Amino acid sequence: EIITRGFIYVKESEELMNELKTVVMSAAEGVLGRRSRDIGELKGAIKSGVSNYLFKTTKRSPMVIPVITKL
């Protein structure tokens, strides 16, 4: 789930939100594909991927806070 606060209006930016989900999944697969179980590394990869993508597409740098919930 991706939650935004004051950065974009979700209903008007559905395509951007879908792309963000793809970026998050790609970052997670990269870390987990290396068999890493380090939550810090996973959060860092997600934050970096999302931040880079958002800057490239919007020329803005919002605060990105990955929250990982263990199941």
C-alpha positions as MATLAB code, in Angstrom:
seq = 'EIITRGFIYVKESEELMNELKTVVMSAAEGVLGRRSRDIGELKGAIKSGVSNYLFKTTKRSPMVIPVITKL';
ca = [
       0.000    0.000    0.000;
       1.271    3.464   -0.848;
       0.018    6.432    1.155;
       0.660   10.041    0.169;
       0.194   13.169    2.229;
       0.191   16.494    0.385;
       2.396   15.382   -2.502;
      -0.021   14.182   -5.168;
      -3.748   13.648   -5.377;
      -4.088    9.868   -5.710;
      -7.292    9.823   -7.767;
      -5.742   12.104  -10.393;
      -2.421   10.228  -10.414;
      -3.461    6.596  -10.702;
      -0.822    5.885  -13.356;
       1.931    7.343  -11.160;
       0.752    5.260   -8.195;
       0.809    2.089  -10.307;
       4.346    2.892  -11.454;
       5.396    3.466   -7.838;
       4.078    0.016   -6.924;
       6.193   -1.443   -9.728;
       9.274    0.437   -8.471;
       8.699   -0.848   -4.921;
       8.253   -4.442   -6.089;
      11.381   -4.235   -8.243;
      13.458   -2.883   -5.354;
      12.117   -5.554   -2.993;
      12.770   -8.342   -5.492;
      16.340   -7.094   -5.944;
      17.071   -7.276   -2.216;
      15.185  -10.510   -1.592;
      16.728  -12.096   -4.698;
      20.103  -11.809   -2.977;
      18.628  -13.777   -0.068;
      19.059  -10.790    2.221;
      16.817  -10.630    5.276;
      18.033   -7.224    6.419;
      14.996   -4.951    6.869;
      17.238   -1.868    6.776;
      18.612   -2.855    3.383;
      15.086   -3.462    2.080;
      13.862   -0.078    3.348;
      16.901    1.638    1.864;
      16.388    0.057   -1.546;
      12.703    1.006   -1.579;
      13.409    4.570   -0.434;
      16.153    5.031   -3.010;
      14.099    3.582   -5.863;
      10.975    5.588   -5.050;
      12.905    8.831   -4.465;
      14.799    8.503   -7.742;
      11.656    7.661   -9.708;
       9.667   10.550   -8.241;
      12.437   13.047   -8.905;
      12.769   11.888  -12.524;
       9.028   12.093  -13.174;
       7.950   15.091  -11.079;
      11.189   17.036  -10.429;
      10.187   17.043   -6.756;
      11.817   15.311   -3.784;
       9.179   14.290   -1.252;
       9.962   12.618    2.047;
       9.803    8.841    1.562;
       9.296    6.674    4.644;
       9.139    2.934    3.920;
       7.230    0.979    6.568;
       7.619   -2.802    6.445;
       4.996   -4.881    8.239;
       6.002   -8.424    9.147;
       3.386  -11.072    8.478;
];
